[in-house]
Amino acid sequence: MTVTLDAADVFALGPAGAVAAVREALAGGLDPDGDVPRAVVPLAHGQGLLMPSESGGWFGVKVATVAPGNAARGLRRINATYLLHDSATLTPVALLDGVALTTLRTPAVSVAAGLDRLRALAAGGGGLRLVVFGAGPQGEGHVAAVRAHVPVADVTVVTRREGPVPRWAGRRLAAADGGAAASVRRADVVVTATSAREPVLDGRLVRDGAVVLAVGSHEPDARELDSALMGRATVVVESRATALREAGDVVMAIHEGSLDPDDLVTLADPTGWRGDIPADRPLVVKTCGMGWQDLVVAVAAHRRKEGPPAERS
């Protein structure tokens, strides 16, 4: 029997549960570089994305669409559905709300990769200062995921134009406002979750030791972070192959000579992203989104709703 998990069922897993699912999968030996690359299908009014993955006795696939013109129609820019199967029989077992799944798993991967640095920063007391570029669901999701693991003292959201302050932030600034640059200088954590195709901040402003979680771009010619930041940071990526294919922040920094691809730290190397990262350099976690992330969080959400599954071969 195929069960349905709506958005509320998916979000019930919570940020902490999603982060735990990602870290447990990586600790168990999941290698993101072994994942199947997603297929991008050009469509008349946007893109279709097919994201399959198999791991740990499960197979799943997300079908997502990106429609840039939907904002003007008052509709969601991204829509998605996720179908989870038992690997042993290839029987579909669950149909999940793919938008909720993406909203939950993207910040989970960011925080899973940066958690040790976040905890080290929080050890100083007083709570962390966050600056979030982008007022959408991913900005909110990243704040929730950070808050689920460390104290947060202050959240500033930065957007291209002024507007109402989201309920999850303390203030909202326009990008051109001088206060935005001052906030970046003070920030412990900077999140970039925008649709920008050019850098949204001056990387020289990011202080040594800060964490930057970048999720907005997933095309080789679009980036949110400049080469000044990428060249002075430790850069953690999901997968080297994925980053070199899809992460414009990485691809353009390499092209400009600021970043060496051999210096990228991948999630398959926990000794790098958990133990040996210099504390006196910014830590950039740059993700594009991969099928294995949807899979491990979907499985965790399904288990929470249905209880422990029968033993799988």
Short mmCIF file of C-alpha atoms in Angstrom, two decimals:
data_model
loop_
_atom_site.label_atom_id
_atom_site.label_comp_id
_atom_site.label_asym_id
_atom_site.label_seq_id
_atom_site.Cartn_x
_atom_site.Cartn_y
_atom_site.Cartn_z
CA MET A 1 0.00 0.00 0.00
CA THR A 2 1.31 3.43 -0.94
CA VAL A 3 0.82 6.02 1.80
CA THR A 4 0.71 9.75 1.24
CA LEU A 5 2.72 12.26 3.24
CA ASP A 6 1.44 15.79 2.81
CA ALA A 7 3.48 18.88 3.65
CA ALA A 8 2.54 18.70 7.34
CA ASP A 9 3.65 15.06 7.53
CA VAL A 10 7.01 15.90 5.95
CA PHE A 11 7.62 18.96 8.12
CA ALA A 12 6.73 16.92 11.22
CA LEU A 13 10.18 15.33 10.96
CA GLY A 14 11.58 18.74 11.89
CA PRO A 15 14.95 20.33 11.16
CA ALA A 16 16.77 18.33 13.83
CA GLY A 17 15.40 15.05 12.47
CA ALA A 18 16.38 15.97 8.94
CA VAL A 19 19.92 16.98 9.95
CA ALA A 20 20.28 13.72 11.90
CA ALA A 21 19.14 11.72 8.85
CA VAL A 22 21.78 13.39 6.65
CA ARG A 23 24.60 12.97 9.14
CA GLU A 24 23.68 9.35 9.89
CA ALA A 25 23.64 8.50 6.18
CA LEU A 26 27.07 10.04 5.66
CA ALA A 27 28.47 8.40 8.80
CA GLY A 28 27.13 5.09 7.47
CA GLY A 29 29.26 5.37 4.35
CA LEU A 30 26.94 6.99 1.80
CA ASP A 31 29.15 8.56 -0.88
CA PRO A 32 27.46 11.48 -2.66
CA ASP A 33 29.83 11.11 -5.61
CA GLY A 34 28.24 7.72 -6.30
CA ASP A 35 24.78 9.27 -6.71
CA VAL A 36 23.00 9.46 -10.05
CA PRO A 37 23.26 12.97 -11.57
CA ARG A 38 19.92 14.69 -11.91
CA ALA A 39 18.45 15.15 -15.36
CA VAL A 40 17.44 18.67 -16.36
CA VAL A 41 14.77 18.79 -19.05
CA PRO A 42 14.23 22.12 -20.86
CA LEU A 43 10.52 22.89 -21.04
CA ALA A 44 8.53 25.53 -22.90
CA HIS A 45 8.04 27.58 -19.74
CA GLY A 46 10.88 26.48 -17.49
CA GLN A 47 12.69 23.31 -16.48
CA GLY A 48 11.85 19.80 -15.36
CA LEU A 49 14.18 18.04 -12.92
CA LEU A 50 14.38 14.27 -12.40
CA MET A 51 16.32 13.26 -9.29
CA PRO A 52 16.61 9.49 -8.62
CA SER A 53 18.68 7.82 -5.90
CA GLU A 54 19.06 4.40 -4.23
CA SER A 55 20.59 3.72 -0.83
CA GLY A 56 20.04 1.69 2.33
CA GLY A 57 17.27 -0.52 0.98
CA TRP A 58 15.29 2.30 -0.59
CA PHE A 59 14.87 3.86 -4.04
CA GLY A 60 13.23 7.20 -4.64
CA VAL A 61 12.78 9.79 -7.34
CA LYS A 62 11.75 13.43 -7.20
CA VAL A 63 10.08 15.08 -10.15
CA ALA A 64 10.35 18.85 -9.86
CA THR A 65 9.49 21.76 -12.11
CA VAL A 66 10.88 25.29 -12.10
CA ALA A 67 8.65 27.94 -13.70
CA PRO A 68 10.24 31.41 -13.51
CA GLY A 69 7.05 33.08 -14.75
CA ASN A 70 4.91 31.74 -11.95
CA ALA A 71 5.75 34.54 -9.53
CA ALA A 72 3.90 37.03 -11.74
CA ARG A 73 0.91 34.67 -11.66
CA GLY A 74 0.93 34.40 -7.89
CA LEU A 75 1.96 30.75 -8.13
CA ARG A 76 4.87 28.78 -6.70
CA ARG A 77 8.05 28.94 -8.76
CA ILE A 78 8.98 25.35 -7.83
CA ASN A 79 6.65 22.36 -7.63
CA ALA A 80 7.67 18.79 -6.85
CA THR A 81 6.47 15.29 -6.01
CA TYR A 82 8.52 12.48 -4.45
CA LEU A 83 7.89 8.74 -4.87
CA LEU A 84 9.62 6.36 -2.43
CA HIS A 85 10.06 2.63 -3.19
CA ASP A 86 11.26 -0.43 -1.32
CA SER A 87 14.50 -1.48 -3.07
CA ALA A 88 13.97 -5.20 -2.54
CA THR A 89 10.64 -5.36 -4.40
CA LEU A 90 10.66 -1.97 -6.15
CA THR A 91 7.18 -1.47 -4.77
CA PRO A 92 6.13 2.15 -4.21
CA VAL A 93 5.52 2.71 -0.51
CA ALA A 94 5.05 6.46 -0.12
CA LEU A 95 4.17 9.58 -2.09
CA LEU A 96 5.53 12.73 -0.47
CA ASP A 97 5.02 16.44 -0.96
CA GLY A 98 8.20 17.27 -2.87
CA VAL A 99 8.17 21.00 -2.14
CA ALA A 100 8.07 20.40 1.61
CA LEU A 101 10.77 17.76 1.25
CA THR A 102 13.06 20.16 -0.65
CA THR A 103 12.37 22.93 1.84
CA LEU A 104 13.35 20.65 4.73
CA ARG A 105 16.31 18.77 3.28
CA THR A 106 18.21 21.70 1.75
CA PRO A 107 18.95 23.49 5.05
CA ALA A 108 19.46 20.08 6.67
CA VAL A 109 22.42 19.41 4.38
CA SER A 110 23.85 22.90 4.96
CA VAL A 111 23.63 22.58 8.74
CA ALA A 112 24.81 18.95 8.75
CA ALA A 113 28.00 20.03 6.99
CA GLY A 114 28.58 23.13 9.12
CA LEU A 115 27.31 21.87 12.47
CA ASP A 116 30.65 21.43 14.21
CA ARG A 117 31.71 24.99 13.31
CA LEU A 118 28.31 26.35 14.35
CA ARG A 119 28.63 24.64 17.72
CA ALA A 120 32.16 25.96 18.16
CA LEU A 121 30.95 29.50 17.43
CA ALA A 122 28.05 29.11 19.84
CA ALA A 123 30.37 27.91 22.58
CA GLY A 124 31.41 31.52 23.10
CA GLY A 125 27.93 32.24 24.48
CA GLY A 126 25.39 34.90 23.66
CA GLY A 127 23.87 33.28 20.59
CA LEU A 128 24.85 33.55 16.92
CA ARG A 129 24.21 36.51 14.64
CA LEU A 130 22.69 35.49 11.31
CA VAL A 131 22.41 37.43 8.07
CA VAL A 132 20.12 35.86 5.47
CA PHE A 133 20.05 36.97 1.84
CA GLY A 134 16.57 36.08 0.58
CA ALA A 135 13.23 36.16 2.37
CA GLY A 136 11.80 32.97 0.87
CA PRO A 137 11.22 29.46 2.26
CA GLN A 138 14.89 28.49 2.11
CA GLY A 139 15.93 31.53 4.12
CA GLU A 140 13.34 30.66 6.74
CA GLY A 141 14.29 26.97 6.64
CA HIS A 142 17.96 27.69 7.23
CA VAL A 143 17.18 29.89 10.21
CA ALA A 144 14.99 27.15 11.67
CA ALA A 145 17.67 24.50 11.11
CA VAL A 146 20.37 26.61 12.77
CA ARG A 147 18.05 27.46 15.67
CA ALA A 148 17.30 23.77 16.19
CA HIS A 149 20.98 23.16 17.02
CA VAL A 150 22.51 26.32 18.48
CA PRO A 151 21.29 29.51 20.19
CA VAL A 152 20.55 32.40 17.82
CA ALA A 153 20.69 35.96 19.10
CA ASP A 154 19.82 37.96 16.01
CA VAL A 155 18.54 37.46 12.44
CA THR A 156 18.80 40.10 9.71
CA VAL A 157 17.25 39.41 6.32
CA VAL A 158 18.60 41.21 3.25
CA THR A 159 16.62 41.56 0.04
CA ARG A 160 16.92 43.59 -3.14
CA ARG A 161 14.18 45.94 -2.00
CA GLU A 162 12.67 46.99 1.30
CA GLY A 163 9.58 45.18 2.49
CA PRO A 164 7.84 43.69 5.51
CA VAL A 165 9.99 41.91 8.08
CA PRO A 166 9.42 38.12 8.00
CA ARG A 167 8.19 36.69 11.28
CA TRP A 168 11.42 34.65 11.59
CA ALA A 169 13.74 37.70 11.40
CA GLY A 170 14.41 40.69 13.60
CA ARG A 171 14.93 43.21 10.80
CA ARG A 172 14.92 43.52 7.02
CA LEU A 173 17.37 45.63 5.01
CA ALA A 174 17.67 46.45 1.33
CA ALA A 175 20.88 45.16 -0.24
CA ALA A 176 22.00 48.69 -1.13
CA ASP A 177 21.60 49.84 2.47
CA GLY A 178 24.93 50.42 4.19
CA GLY A 179 23.53 48.57 7.18
CA ALA A 180 23.53 45.35 5.18
CA ALA A 181 27.31 45.48 4.74
CA ALA A 182 27.77 46.26 8.44
CA SER A 183 25.58 43.29 9.34
CA VAL A 184 27.69 40.97 7.18
CA ARG A 185 30.86 42.18 8.92
CA ARG A 186 29.40 41.22 12.31
CA ALA A 187 27.72 37.98 11.25
CA ASP A 188 28.63 34.57 12.59
CA VAL A 189 26.51 32.93 9.88
CA VAL A 190 25.62 34.20 6.41
CA VAL A 191 22.95 32.38 4.38
CA THR A 192 22.49 33.04 0.65
CA ALA A 193 19.20 31.65 -0.62
CA THR A 194 18.34 33.79 -3.63
CA SER A 195 17.69 33.51 -7.34
CA ALA A 196 20.56 35.91 -8.07
CA ARG A 197 22.97 35.18 -10.89
CA GLU A 198 25.70 37.54 -9.62
CA PRO A 199 27.29 37.84 -6.15
CA VAL A 200 24.95 39.23 -3.52
CA LEU A 201 27.67 40.33 -1.08
CA ASP A 202 31.28 41.48 -0.98
CA GLY A 203 33.23 38.43 0.18
CA ARG A 204 35.89 40.62 1.79
CA LEU A 205 33.35 41.61 4.44
CA VAL A 206 32.86 38.08 5.78
CA ARG A 207 34.88 37.71 8.95
CA ASP A 208 37.40 34.95 9.55
CA GLY A 209 35.75 32.01 11.26
CA ALA A 210 32.24 32.78 9.97
CA VAL A 211 30.04 30.17 8.28
CA VAL A 212 28.49 30.84 4.88
CA LEU A 213 25.67 28.55 3.73
CA ALA A 214 25.05 29.03 -0.01
CA VAL A 215 22.12 27.28 -1.71
CA GLY A 216 20.64 29.64 -4.29
CA SER A 217 22.48 28.75 -7.49
CA HIS A 218 22.64 25.36 -9.21
CA GLU A 219 23.88 26.38 -12.65
CA PRO A 220 27.51 26.80 -13.73
CA ASP A 221 26.98 30.40 -14.87
CA ALA A 222 25.10 31.67 -11.79
CA ARG A 223 26.58 32.44 -8.40
CA GLU A 224 25.82 34.20 -5.14
CA LEU A 225 29.39 34.27 -3.76
CA ASP A 226 32.35 36.08 -5.29
CA SER A 227 35.88 34.81 -5.87
CA ALA A 228 37.22 37.00 -3.06
CA LEU A 229 35.34 34.86 -0.54
CA MET A 230 35.81 31.51 -2.28
CA GLY A 231 39.56 32.09 -2.48
CA ARG A 232 40.01 32.70 1.25
CA ALA A 233 37.54 30.12 2.55
CA THR A 234 37.48 26.42 3.17
CA VAL A 235 34.85 25.28 0.65
CA VAL A 236 32.73 22.21 1.46
CA VAL A 237 30.60 20.73 -1.34
CA GLU A 238 28.23 17.77 -1.55
CA SER A 239 30.20 16.11 -4.32
CA ARG A 240 33.20 17.26 -6.32
CA ALA A 241 31.64 16.15 -9.60
CA THR A 242 28.36 17.90 -8.84
CA ALA A 243 30.09 21.11 -7.78
CA LEU A 244 32.25 21.21 -10.90
CA ARG A 245 29.19 20.59 -13.06
CA GLU A 246 26.53 22.74 -11.39
CA ALA A 247 27.90 25.13 -8.74
CA GLY A 248 28.56 28.44 -10.42
CA ASP A 249 30.05 29.82 -7.20
CA VAL A 250 32.73 27.10 -7.48
CA VAL A 251 33.04 26.93 -11.27
CA MET A 252 33.60 30.66 -11.76
CA ALA A 253 36.00 30.98 -8.84
CA ILE A 254 38.11 28.20 -10.36
CA HIS A 255 37.94 29.85 -13.79
CA GLU A 256 39.09 33.14 -12.25
CA GLY A 257 42.03 31.42 -10.55
CA SER A 258 40.87 31.99 -6.97
CA LEU A 259 40.02 28.39 -6.11
CA ASP A 260 41.79 25.09 -6.79
CA PRO A 261 39.41 22.17 -7.40
CA ASP A 262 41.75 19.92 -5.43
CA ASP A 263 41.09 22.06 -2.36
CA LEU A 264 37.36 21.32 -2.31
CA VAL A 265 36.27 19.30 0.74
CA THR A 266 33.45 16.84 0.07
CA LEU A 267 30.83 15.38 2.37
CA ALA A 268 32.31 11.94 1.71
CA ASP A 269 35.35 13.04 3.75
CA PRO A 270 34.04 13.71 7.28
CA THR A 271 37.59 14.02 8.62
CA GLY A 272 37.85 17.13 6.45
CA TRP A 273 34.53 18.87 7.09
CA ARG A 274 34.27 17.84 10.73
CA GLY A 275 37.79 17.77 12.08
CA ASP A 276 40.50 19.50 10.11
CA ILE A 277 38.98 22.76 8.90
CA PRO A 278 41.04 25.80 9.97
CA ALA A 279 39.12 27.93 12.46
CA ASP A 280 40.73 31.15 11.20
CA ARG A 281 39.16 30.98 7.73
CA PRO A 282 35.55 31.34 6.63
CA LEU A 283 33.76 28.04 6.08
CA VAL A 284 31.64 28.02 2.92
CA VAL A 285 29.13 25.18 2.51
CA LYS A 286 28.02 25.29 -1.12
CA THR A 287 25.23 22.90 -2.13
CA CYS A 288 23.23 22.44 -5.33
CA GLY A 289 20.83 19.68 -4.25
CA MET A 290 21.21 15.95 -4.94
CA GLY A 291 18.89 12.97 -5.05
CA TRP A 292 20.41 11.16 -2.07
CA GLN A 293 19.45 14.08 0.18
CA ASP A 294 15.79 13.79 -0.77
CA LEU A 295 15.98 10.03 -0.27
CA VAL A 296 17.43 9.94 3.24
CA VAL A 297 15.10 12.67 4.51
CA ALA A 298 12.08 11.08 2.79
CA VAL A 299 12.88 7.75 4.44
CA ALA A 300 13.18 9.45 7.85
CA ALA A 301 9.85 11.24 7.35
CA HIS A 302 8.18 8.01 6.21
CA ARG A 303 9.54 6.08 9.20
CA ARG A 304 8.31 8.76 11.57
CA LYS A 305 4.79 8.56 10.16
CA GLU A 306 4.53 4.80 9.69
CA GLY A 307 6.80 3.49 12.45
CA PRO A 308 9.86 1.22 11.99
CA PRO A 309 9.64 -0.70 8.70
CA ALA A 310 10.05 -4.45 8.41
CA GLU A 311 13.63 -5.61 8.05
CA ARG A 312 14.85 -5.03 4.49
CA SER A 313 17.25 -7.05 2.42
#
